[in-house]
Amino acid sequence: MFPAGSIELFAESYPEVPHVLQHRLDADVRLSLDALADLASQLPKSSIEYNRGDLPLGIDGKPDATGLSIEQTIRHIASNNSWAVLKNIEQVPAYRALLLALLEELRPVIEVRTGKMLTPQGFIFISSPNAVTPYHFDPEHNILLQLVGRKTMTQFPAGDTDYAPDEVHESYHLGGPRELPWADHMLAGGTPFPITPGEAVFVPVMAPHFVRNGPESSISLSITWRSEWSYAEAGARCFNGTIRRLGFSPRAPGRWPVDNRAKSLAWRAWRRMAGS
C-alpha cells in the first residue's frame, strides 16, 4: 500500500525527519462512516474521544462534550462541528489486520534504524470541516494517512525547548496531559504539511504539532509504533522529572541516535524500589 518511492523516502528520513509519503489505501469498506460508527460501538469508552471541532490551537484540559453520541458524531460529521478519535483500533480483529498489513511494509526500514518494532497501535480521526486538533505531542513514531478530505499538519522541531520545555515533557511522561502551552509567536517556527487523500505525513517521536482540517469533513488513519529508543527516551524523561522534584536540574535526554538507556534503567530501578 506504499509505493516503492515512498518506502525509499521513508528510509532516507526515518526516524527524525518529517516528510510526506504516498499511499494506496482508499475505498476500504472498513473506513466508511457507517463502518467507523460500528467500530466505535465495539470499542471501550476509554478508547473513544470526541468534542466540538472549533477549538483554539492551545487548550487547557479537555474540551466540553457536544451532547451527541459517538455514533451520531461520526455519521453526521459533515455538519455537526465535531472532532473524534477512535483509539487503539487494533482491539478489533479486522482493524488490527489493517494496521499490521500497513506496518509490515515498513518493518524492514524501521528495524534497521531503531530496532524491533514494538507496540503497534492505530487511531482513526473523523473531523468536521475546518476542525482543529490542538497543539500537542505524542510518544510514538507515527504516520498519519489521509483518506477523505484535506488537512494541514503543522509540525515543530522535536526536542526543541522553545516549543516544548523539558518540564512539559517530564510532566507528560509522569502522567500529565499531552496538550502543550501555545503562544502565537511560535507559529513562525512550524512547518506546514498539507495532505490530501493518497498522502501521508510522518511525525517523529514527541514532535509538537497541530492540525487544521480543510473545508470538507475528513477521515485519517494514524499508524504508530514504539522502539527501544523511544521507550528509553520516555524513561529518561520520567527519571529527570522525578529528580527535578528533588531540586536537581537534570540534562535533557538526547535525540536519535543518542542512547538514553542509563537514565531509563535508573528510572525502572527507582520504580521497583518504590514498589510502583
PDB file of C-alpha atoms in Angstrom:
ATOM      1  CA  MET A   1       0.000   0.000   0.000  1.00  0.00           C
ATOM      2  CA  PHE A   2       3.097   2.244  -0.033  1.00  0.00           C
ATOM      3  CA  PRO A   3       4.770   2.806  -3.448  1.00  0.00           C
ATOM      4  CA  ALA A   4       8.467   1.967  -3.740  1.00  0.00           C
ATOM      5  CA  GLY A   5       9.397   5.644  -3.946  1.00  0.00           C
ATOM      6  CA  SER A   6       7.692   6.345  -0.627  1.00  0.00           C
ATOM      7  CA  ILE A   7       9.483   3.445   1.038  1.00  0.00           C
ATOM      8  CA  GLU A   8      12.777   4.889  -0.227  1.00  0.00           C
ATOM      9  CA  LEU A   9      11.914   8.349   1.111  1.00  0.00           C
ATOM     10  CA  PHE A  10      10.905   6.863   4.447  1.00  0.00           C
ATOM     11  CA  ALA A  11      14.224   5.000   4.618  1.00  0.00           C
ATOM     12  CA  GLU A  12      16.140   8.236   3.982  1.00  0.00           C
ATOM     13  CA  SER A  13      14.180  10.199   6.600  1.00  0.00           C
ATOM     14  CA  TYR A  14      13.275   7.868   9.472  1.00  0.00           C
ATOM     15  CA  PRO A  15      13.264   8.393  12.428  1.00  0.00           C
ATOM     16  CA  GLU A  16      13.870  12.145  12.759  1.00  0.00           C
ATOM     17  CA  VAL A  17      12.874  13.964   9.559  1.00  0.00           C
ATOM     18  CA  PRO A  18       9.182  14.694   8.881  1.00  0.00           C
ATOM     19  CA  HIS A  19       8.105  14.120   5.286  1.00  0.00           C
ATOM     20  CA  VAL A  20       5.093  13.382   3.070  1.00  0.00           C
ATOM     21  CA  LEU A  21       4.557   9.885   1.659  1.00  0.00           C
ATOM     22  CA  GLN A  22       2.155   8.417  -0.881  1.00  0.00           C
ATOM     23  CA  HIS A  23      -0.199   5.546  -0.041  1.00  0.00           C
ATOM     24  CA  ARG A  24      -2.784   3.441  -1.887  1.00  0.00           C
ATOM     25  CA  LEU A  25      -5.245   2.874   0.946  1.00  0.00           C
ATOM     26  CA  ASP A  26      -8.588   4.009  -0.413  1.00  0.00           C
ATOM     27  CA  ALA A  27     -12.162   2.755  -0.748  1.00  0.00           C
ATOM     28  CA  ASP A  28     -11.660   0.271   2.106  1.00  0.00           C
ATOM     29  CA  VAL A  29     -15.086  -0.671   3.456  1.00  0.00           C
ATOM     30  CA  ARG A  30     -13.634  -0.738   6.987  1.00  0.00           C
ATOM     31  CA  LEU A  31     -13.084   3.021   6.737  1.00  0.00           C
ATOM     32  CA  SER A  32     -16.549   4.174   5.674  1.00  0.00           C
ATOM     33  CA  LEU A  33     -18.525   6.318   8.123  1.00  0.00           C
ATOM     34  CA  ASP A  34     -21.024   3.535   8.816  1.00  0.00           C
ATOM     35  CA  ALA A  35     -18.230   1.039   9.474  1.00  0.00           C
ATOM     36  CA  LEU A  36     -16.464   3.505  11.776  1.00  0.00           C
ATOM     37  CA  ALA A  37     -19.663   4.164  13.718  1.00  0.00           C
ATOM     38  CA  ASP A  38     -19.956   0.399  14.180  1.00  0.00           C
ATOM     39  CA  LEU A  39     -16.291   0.225  15.221  1.00  0.00           C
ATOM     40  CA  ALA A  40     -16.942   2.885  17.860  1.00  0.00           C
ATOM     41  CA  SER A  41     -19.709   0.731  19.320  1.00  0.00           C
ATOM     42  CA  GLN A  42     -17.230  -2.153  19.700  1.00  0.00           C
ATOM     43  CA  LEU A  43     -14.516  -0.175  21.462  1.00  0.00           C
ATOM     44  CA  PRO A  44     -14.443   0.513  25.222  1.00  0.00           C
ATOM     45  CA  LYS A  45     -15.351   4.035  26.299  1.00  0.00           C
ATOM     46  CA  SER A  46     -11.723   4.658  27.232  1.00  0.00           C
ATOM     47  CA  SER A  47     -10.810   4.257  23.548  1.00  0.00           C
ATOM     48  CA  ILE A  48     -13.215   6.947  22.307  1.00  0.00           C
ATOM     49  CA  GLU A  49     -12.740  10.707  22.491  1.00  0.00           C
ATOM     50  CA  TYR A  50     -14.880  13.348  20.827  1.00  0.00           C
ATOM     51  CA  ASN A  51     -15.690  17.017  21.250  1.00  0.00           C
ATOM     52  CA  ARG A  52     -16.538  20.127  19.260  1.00  0.00           C
ATOM     53  CA  GLY A  53     -14.282  20.917  16.318  1.00  0.00           C
ATOM     54  CA  ASP A  54     -13.846  24.695  16.523  1.00  0.00           C
ATOM     55  CA  LEU A  55     -11.091  24.645  19.141  1.00  0.00           C
ATOM     56  CA  PRO A  56      -8.210  27.097  19.618  1.00  0.00           C
ATOM     57  CA  LEU A  57      -4.664  25.910  18.910  1.00  0.00           C
ATOM     58  CA  GLY A  58      -3.871  25.862  22.614  1.00  0.00           C
ATOM     59  CA  ILE A  59      -6.237  24.391  25.205  1.00  0.00           C
ATOM     60  CA  ASP A  60      -6.031  23.805  28.941  1.00  0.00           C
ATOM     61  CA  GLY A  61      -7.625  20.482  29.778  1.00  0.00           C
ATOM     62  CA  LYS A  62     -10.189  18.530  27.809  1.00  0.00           C
ATOM     63  CA  PRO A  63     -12.931  20.466  25.970  1.00  0.00           C
ATOM     64  CA  ASP A  64     -16.596  20.021  26.802  1.00  0.00           C
ATOM     65  CA  ALA A  65     -18.659  17.254  25.210  1.00  0.00           C
ATOM     66  CA  THR A  66     -21.045  18.098  22.378  1.00  0.00           C
ATOM     67  CA  GLY A  67     -24.087  16.251  23.717  1.00  0.00           C
ATOM     68  CA  LEU A  68     -24.085  13.863  20.735  1.00  0.00           C
ATOM     69  CA  SER A  69     -23.334  10.157  20.882  1.00  0.00           C
ATOM     70  CA  ILE A  70     -20.183   8.934  19.180  1.00  0.00           C
ATOM     71  CA  GLU A  71     -22.297   7.180  16.524  1.00  0.00           C
ATOM     72  CA  GLN A  72     -24.189  10.412  15.791  1.00  0.00           C
ATOM     73  CA  THR A  73     -20.924  12.330  15.725  1.00  0.00           C
ATOM     74  CA  ILE A  74     -19.407  10.022  13.120  1.00  0.00           C
ATOM     75  CA  ARG A  75     -22.436   9.568  10.864  1.00  0.00           C
ATOM     76  CA  HIS A  76     -23.139  13.322  10.688  1.00  0.00           C
ATOM     77  CA  ILE A  77     -19.569  14.595  10.820  1.00  0.00           C
ATOM     78  CA  ALA A  78     -20.048  16.820   7.767  1.00  0.00           C
ATOM     79  CA  SER A  79     -22.471  19.110   9.603  1.00  0.00           C
ATOM     80  CA  ASN A  80     -22.063  18.806  13.394  1.00  0.00           C
ATOM     81  CA  ASN A  81     -18.830  20.778  14.031  1.00  0.00           C
ATOM     82  CA  SER A  82     -17.112  17.875  15.782  1.00  0.00           C
ATOM     83  CA  TRP A  83     -13.821  16.052  16.125  1.00  0.00           C
ATOM     84  CA  ALA A  84     -13.496  12.397  17.115  1.00  0.00           C
ATOM     85  CA  VAL A  85     -10.756   9.828  17.541  1.00  0.00           C
ATOM     86  CA  LEU A  86     -11.127   6.057  17.846  1.00  0.00           C
ATOM     87  CA  LYS A  87      -8.091   4.850  19.777  1.00  0.00           C
ATOM     88  CA  ASN A  88      -6.315   1.508  19.689  1.00  0.00           C
ATOM     89  CA  ILE A  89      -8.341   0.151  16.814  1.00  0.00           C
ATOM     90  CA  GLU A  90      -6.165  -2.974  16.952  1.00  0.00           C
ATOM     91  CA  GLN A  91      -8.544  -4.182  19.696  1.00  0.00           C
ATOM     92  CA  VAL A  92     -10.929  -5.204  16.883  1.00  0.00           C
ATOM     93  CA  PRO A  93      -9.521  -8.010  14.676  1.00  0.00           C
ATOM     94  CA  ALA A  94     -10.395  -6.535  11.266  1.00  0.00           C
ATOM     95  CA  TYR A  95      -8.674  -3.267  12.124  1.00  0.00           C
ATOM     96  CA  ARG A  96      -5.689  -4.973  13.702  1.00  0.00           C
ATOM     97  CA  ALA A  97      -5.211  -6.803  10.393  1.00  0.00           C
ATOM     98  CA  LEU A  98      -5.319  -3.475   8.527  1.00  0.00           C
ATOM     99  CA  LEU A  99      -2.807  -1.854  10.888  1.00  0.00           C
ATOM    100  CA  LEU A 100      -0.351  -4.744  10.776  1.00  0.00           C
ATOM    101  CA  ALA A 101      -0.557  -5.039   6.985  1.00  0.00           C
ATOM    102  CA  LEU A 102       0.476  -1.392   6.637  1.00  0.00           C
ATOM    103  CA  LEU A 103       3.252  -1.603   9.197  1.00  0.00           C
ATOM    104  CA  GLU A 104       4.631  -4.829   7.742  1.00  0.00           C
ATOM    105  CA  GLU A 105       5.597  -2.944   4.572  1.00  0.00           C
ATOM    106  CA  LEU A 106       7.678  -0.551   6.689  1.00  0.00           C
ATOM    107  CA  ARG A 107       9.091  -3.052   9.171  1.00  0.00           C
ATOM    108  CA  PRO A 108      12.417  -3.698   7.353  1.00  0.00           C
ATOM    109  CA  VAL A 109      13.263   0.009   7.310  1.00  0.00           C
ATOM    110  CA  ILE A 110      12.098   0.560  10.889  1.00  0.00           C
ATOM    111  CA  GLU A 111      14.046  -2.325  12.364  1.00  0.00           C
ATOM    112  CA  VAL A 112      17.296  -1.466  10.561  1.00  0.00           C
ATOM    113  CA  ARG A 113      17.223   2.013  12.115  1.00  0.00           C
ATOM    114  CA  THR A 114      15.558   1.793  15.523  1.00  0.00           C
ATOM    115  CA  GLY A 115      15.427  -1.925  16.273  1.00  0.00           C
ATOM    116  CA  LYS A 116      12.416  -4.127  16.828  1.00  0.00           C
ATOM    117  CA  MET A 117       9.060  -2.548  16.033  1.00  0.00           C
ATOM    118  CA  LEU A 118       7.139  -2.518  19.318  1.00  0.00           C
ATOM    119  CA  THR A 119       3.571  -1.798  20.426  1.00  0.00           C
ATOM    120  CA  PRO A 120       1.782  -1.249  17.096  1.00  0.00           C
ATOM    121  CA  GLN A 121      -1.298   0.911  17.582  1.00  0.00           C
ATOM    122  CA  GLY A 122      -3.840   2.551  15.310  1.00  0.00           C
ATOM    123  CA  PHE A 123      -6.025   5.654  15.681  1.00  0.00           C
ATOM    124  CA  ILE A 124      -8.774   6.883  13.361  1.00  0.00           C
ATOM    125  CA  PHE A 125      -9.664  10.578  13.278  1.00  0.00           C
ATOM    126  CA  ILE A 126     -13.047  11.760  11.982  1.00  0.00           C
ATOM    127  CA  SER A 127     -13.335  15.550  11.749  1.00  0.00           C
ATOM    128  CA  SER A 128     -15.808  18.175  10.590  1.00  0.00           C
ATOM    129  CA  PRO A 129     -14.883  20.879   8.069  1.00  0.00           C
ATOM    130  CA  ASN A 130     -12.298  23.323   9.456  1.00  0.00           C
ATOM    131  CA  ALA A 131     -11.940  21.373  12.721  1.00  0.00           C
ATOM    132  CA  VAL A 132      -8.744  21.832  14.739  1.00  0.00           C
ATOM    133  CA  THR A 133      -6.652  19.295  16.621  1.00  0.00           C
ATOM    134  CA  PRO A 134      -4.888  21.499  19.198  1.00  0.00           C
ATOM    135  CA  TYR A 135      -1.138  21.744  19.753  1.00  0.00           C
ATOM    136  CA  HIS A 136       0.244  18.588  21.370  1.00  0.00           C
ATOM    137  CA  PHE A 137       2.852  15.843  21.073  1.00  0.00           C
ATOM    138  CA  ASP A 138       2.802  12.030  21.053  1.00  0.00           C
ATOM    139  CA  PRO A 139       5.280   9.399  22.311  1.00  0.00           C
ATOM    140  CA  GLU A 140       5.083   7.141  19.252  1.00  0.00           C
ATOM    141  CA  HIS A 141       6.668   7.038  15.819  1.00  0.00           C
ATOM    142  CA  ASN A 142       3.654   7.998  13.722  1.00  0.00           C
ATOM    143  CA  ILE A 143       2.420   8.125  10.119  1.00  0.00           C
ATOM    144  CA  LEU A 144      -0.893   9.898   9.505  1.00  0.00           C
ATOM    145  CA  LEU A 145      -2.623   8.658   6.333  1.00  0.00           C
ATOM    146  CA  GLN A 146      -5.235  10.953   4.811  1.00  0.00           C
ATOM    147  CA  LEU A 147      -8.254   9.052   3.458  1.00  0.00           C
ATOM    148  CA  VAL A 148     -11.090  11.558   2.956  1.00  0.00           C
ATOM    149  CA  GLY A 149     -10.889  15.340   2.773  1.00  0.00           C
ATOM    150  CA  ARG A 150      -7.848  17.553   3.266  1.00  0.00           C
ATOM    151  CA  LYS A 151      -5.925  18.751   6.266  1.00  0.00           C
ATOM    152  CA  THR A 152      -2.693  20.507   7.125  1.00  0.00           C
ATOM    153  CA  MET A 153      -0.455  19.325   9.931  1.00  0.00           C
ATOM    154  CA  THR A 154       1.979  21.970  11.179  1.00  0.00           C
ATOM    155  CA  GLN A 155       4.981  20.391  12.875  1.00  0.00           C
ATOM    156  CA  PHE A 156       7.636  21.917  15.119  1.00  0.00           C
ATOM    157  CA  PRO A 157      11.155  20.622  15.811  1.00  0.00           C
ATOM    158  CA  ALA A 158      11.244  17.648  18.157  1.00  0.00           C
ATOM    159  CA  GLY A 159      13.414  18.169  21.218  1.00  0.00           C
ATOM    160  CA  ASP A 160      13.498  21.968  20.883  1.00  0.00           C
ATOM    161  CA  THR A 161      12.652  23.544  24.242  1.00  0.00           C
ATOM    162  CA  ASP A 162      11.307  26.668  22.516  1.00  0.00           C
ATOM    163  CA  TYR A 163       8.281  24.573  21.505  1.00  0.00           C
ATOM    164  CA  ALA A 164       8.030  22.057  24.363  1.00  0.00           C
ATOM    165  CA  PRO A 165      10.039  22.754  27.547  1.00  0.00           C
ATOM    166  CA  ASP A 166      11.753  19.836  29.282  1.00  0.00           C
ATOM    167  CA  GLU A 167       9.439  20.193  32.270  1.00  0.00           C
ATOM    168  CA  VAL A 168       6.411  19.682  29.995  1.00  0.00           C
ATOM    169  CA  HIS A 169       7.949  16.503  28.553  1.00  0.00           C
ATOM    170  CA  GLU A 170       8.612  15.224  32.058  1.00  0.00           C
ATOM    171  CA  SER A 171       5.111  16.039  33.270  1.00  0.00           C
ATOM    172  CA  TYR A 172       3.570  14.196  30.321  1.00  0.00           C
ATOM    173  CA  HIS A 173       5.631  11.039  30.837  1.00  0.00           C
ATOM    174  CA  LEU A 174       4.791  11.072  34.537  1.00  0.00           C
ATOM    175  CA  GLY A 175       1.068  11.069  33.735  1.00  0.00           C
ATOM    176  CA  GLY A 176       0.251  14.652  32.779  1.00  0.00           C
ATOM    177  CA  PRO A 177      -1.565  15.918  29.658  1.00  0.00           C
ATOM    178  CA  ARG A 178      -0.115  15.783  26.154  1.00  0.00           C
ATOM    179  CA  GLU A 179      -1.582  19.168  25.225  1.00  0.00           C
ATOM    180  CA  LEU A 180       1.125  21.841  25.127  1.00  0.00           C
ATOM    181  CA  PRO A 181       1.246  25.536  26.027  1.00  0.00           C
ATOM    182  CA  TRP A 182       0.737  27.631  22.895  1.00  0.00           C
ATOM    183  CA  ALA A 183       1.800  31.174  22.016  1.00  0.00           C
ATOM    184  CA  ASP A 184       1.174  32.781  18.638  1.00  0.00           C
ATOM    185  CA  HIS A 185       4.812  33.796  18.155  1.00  0.00           C
ATOM    186  CA  MET A 186       5.725  30.081  17.885  1.00  0.00           C
ATOM    187  CA  LEU A 187       3.872  29.750  14.589  1.00  0.00           C
ATOM    188  CA  ALA A 188       6.874  31.083  12.643  1.00  0.00           C
ATOM    189  CA  GLY A 189       8.876  28.013  13.693  1.00  0.00           C
ATOM    190  CA  GLY A 190       6.391  25.490  12.334  1.00  0.00           C
ATOM    191  CA  THR A 191       6.457  23.649   9.020  1.00  0.00           C
ATOM    192  CA  PRO A 192       3.054  23.012   7.403  1.00  0.00           C
ATOM    193  CA  PHE A 193       2.455  19.665   5.695  1.00  0.00           C
ATOM    194  CA  PRO A 194      -0.774  19.770   3.652  1.00  0.00           C
ATOM    195  CA  ILE A 195      -2.067  16.290   2.810  1.00  0.00           C
ATOM    196  CA  THR A 196      -4.888  15.049   0.588  1.00  0.00           C
ATOM    197  CA  PRO A 197      -6.330  11.543   0.052  1.00  0.00           C
ATOM    198  CA  GLY A 198      -3.498   9.249  -1.010  1.00  0.00           C
ATOM    199  CA  GLU A 199      -0.907  11.191   1.004  1.00  0.00           C
ATOM    200  CA  ALA A 200       0.513  10.663   4.486  1.00  0.00           C
ATOM    201  CA  VAL A 201       2.818  12.594   6.798  1.00  0.00           C
ATOM    202  CA  PHE A 202       5.461  11.114   9.096  1.00  0.00           C
ATOM    203  CA  VAL A 203       5.709  12.573  12.611  1.00  0.00           C
ATOM    204  CA  PRO A 204       8.866  11.987  14.696  1.00  0.00           C
ATOM    205  CA  VAL A 205       8.514  10.952  18.341  1.00  0.00           C
ATOM    206  CA  MET A 206       7.387  13.896  20.528  1.00  0.00           C
ATOM    207  CA  ALA A 207       7.411  16.390  17.633  1.00  0.00           C
ATOM    208  CA  PRO A 208       4.897  19.102  18.628  1.00  0.00           C
ATOM    209  CA  HIS A 209       2.155  19.673  16.075  1.00  0.00           C
ATOM    210  CA  PHE A 210      -1.374  20.866  15.443  1.00  0.00           C
ATOM    211  CA  VAL A 211      -3.811  20.014  12.638  1.00  0.00           C
ATOM    212  CA  ARG A 212      -6.383  22.071  10.728  1.00  0.00           C
ATOM    213  CA  ASN A 213      -8.999  20.433   8.527  1.00  0.00           C
ATOM    214  CA  GLY A 214      -9.830  21.756   5.104  1.00  0.00           C
ATOM    215  CA  PRO A 215     -13.341  22.799   4.020  1.00  0.00           C
ATOM    216  CA  GLU A 216     -14.620  19.200   3.835  1.00  0.00           C
ATOM    217  CA  SER A 217     -15.063  16.589   6.531  1.00  0.00           C
ATOM    218  CA  SER A 218     -12.065  14.315   6.980  1.00  0.00           C
ATOM    219  CA  ILE A 219     -11.091  10.746   7.809  1.00  0.00           C
ATOM    220  CA  SER A 220      -7.476   9.955   8.690  1.00  0.00           C
ATOM    221  CA  LEU A 221      -5.709   6.849   9.946  1.00  0.00           C
ATOM    222  CA  SER A 222      -2.701   7.129  12.240  1.00  0.00           C
ATOM    223  CA  ILE A 223      -0.429   4.072  12.343  1.00  0.00           C
ATOM    224  CA  THR A 224       2.056   4.142  15.213  1.00  0.00           C
ATOM    225  CA  TRP A 225       4.757   2.053  16.815  1.00  0.00           C
ATOM    226  CA  ARG A 226       7.368   2.307  19.551  1.00  0.00           C
ATOM    227  CA  SER A 227      11.024   1.357  19.664  1.00  0.00           C
ATOM    228  CA  GLU A 228      13.505   0.624  22.428  1.00  0.00           C
ATOM    229  CA  TRP A 229      14.894   4.094  21.712  1.00  0.00           C
ATOM    230  CA  SER A 230      11.508   5.807  22.199  1.00  0.00           C
ATOM    231  CA  TYR A 231      10.874   3.877  25.404  1.00  0.00           C
ATOM    232  CA  ALA A 232      14.344   4.787  26.696  1.00  0.00           C
ATOM    233  CA  GLU A 233      13.690   8.464  25.967  1.00  0.00           C
ATOM    234  CA  ALA A 234      10.406   8.211  27.875  1.00  0.00           C
ATOM    235  CA  GLY A 235      12.104   6.511  30.823  1.00  0.00           C
ATOM    236  CA  ALA A 236      14.809   9.170  30.889  1.00  0.00           C
ATOM    237  CA  ARG A 237      12.156  11.888  30.955  1.00  0.00           C
ATOM    238  CA  CYS A 238      10.484  10.181  33.923  1.00  0.00           C
ATOM    239  CA  PHE A 239      13.830   9.947  35.717  1.00  0.00           C
ATOM    240  CA  ASN A 240      14.554  13.620  35.064  1.00  0.00           C
ATOM    241  CA  GLY A 241      11.118  14.695  36.216  1.00  0.00           C
ATOM    242  CA  THR A 242      11.466  12.748  39.440  1.00  0.00           C
ATOM    243  CA  ILE A 243      14.869  14.148  40.384  1.00  0.00           C
ATOM    244  CA  ARG A 244      13.811  17.655  39.317  1.00  0.00           C
ATOM    245  CA  ARG A 245      11.188  17.462  42.053  1.00  0.00           C
ATOM    246  CA  LEU A 246      14.062  16.835  44.458  1.00  0.00           C
ATOM    247  CA  GLY A 247      15.739  20.097  43.461  1.00  0.00           C
ATOM    248  CA  PHE A 248      18.104  18.932  40.707  1.00  0.00           C
ATOM    249  CA  SER A 249      18.410  20.391  37.192  1.00  0.00           C
ATOM    250  CA  PRO A 250      18.956  17.304  35.007  1.00  0.00           C
ATOM    251  CA  ARG A 251      20.314  17.312  31.490  1.00  0.00           C
ATOM    252  CA  ALA A 252      17.668  16.568  28.856  1.00  0.00           C
ATOM    253  CA  PRO A 253      17.752  13.215  27.023  1.00  0.00           C
ATOM    254  CA  GLY A 254      19.378  13.298  23.604  1.00  0.00           C
ATOM    255  CA  ARG A 255      17.548  12.783  20.346  1.00  0.00           C
ATOM    256  CA  TRP A 256      18.251   9.893  17.993  1.00  0.00           C
ATOM    257  CA  PRO A 257      20.737   8.207  17.910  1.00  0.00           C
ATOM    258  CA  VAL A 258      21.764   9.186  21.457  1.00  0.00           C
ATOM    259  CA  ASP A 259      21.445   6.255  23.879  1.00  0.00           C
ATOM    260  CA  ASN A 260      19.268   7.158  26.870  1.00  0.00           C
ATOM    261  CA  ARG A 261      19.270   3.699  28.437  1.00  0.00           C
ATOM    262  CA  ALA A 262      21.235   4.609  31.582  1.00  0.00           C
ATOM    263  CA  LYS A 263      18.589   7.007  32.889  1.00  0.00           C
ATOM    264  CA  SER A 264      15.814   4.728  31.678  1.00  0.00           C
ATOM    265  CA  LEU A 265      17.262   1.806  33.612  1.00  0.00           C
ATOM    266  CA  ALA A 266      17.708   4.047  36.651  1.00  0.00           C
ATOM    267  CA  TRP A 267      14.031   5.006  36.402  1.00  0.00           C
ATOM    268  CA  ARG A 268      12.967   1.361  36.245  1.00  0.00           C
ATOM    269  CA  ALA A 269      15.115   0.560  39.292  1.00  0.00           C
ATOM    270  CA  TRP A 270      13.617   3.544  41.133  1.00  0.00           C
ATOM    271  CA  ARG A 271      10.106   2.308  40.413  1.00  0.00           C
ATOM    272  CA  ARG A 272      10.949  -1.183  41.624  1.00  0.00           C
ATOM    273  CA  MET A 273      12.343   0.205  44.872  1.00  0.00           C
ATOM    274  CA  ALA A 274       9.265   2.393  45.293  1.00  0.00           C
ATOM    275  CA  GLY A 275       7.008  -0.591  44.628  1.00  0.00           C
ATOM    276  CA  SER A 276       5.159   1.071  41.764  1.00  0.00           C
TER     277      SER A 276
END
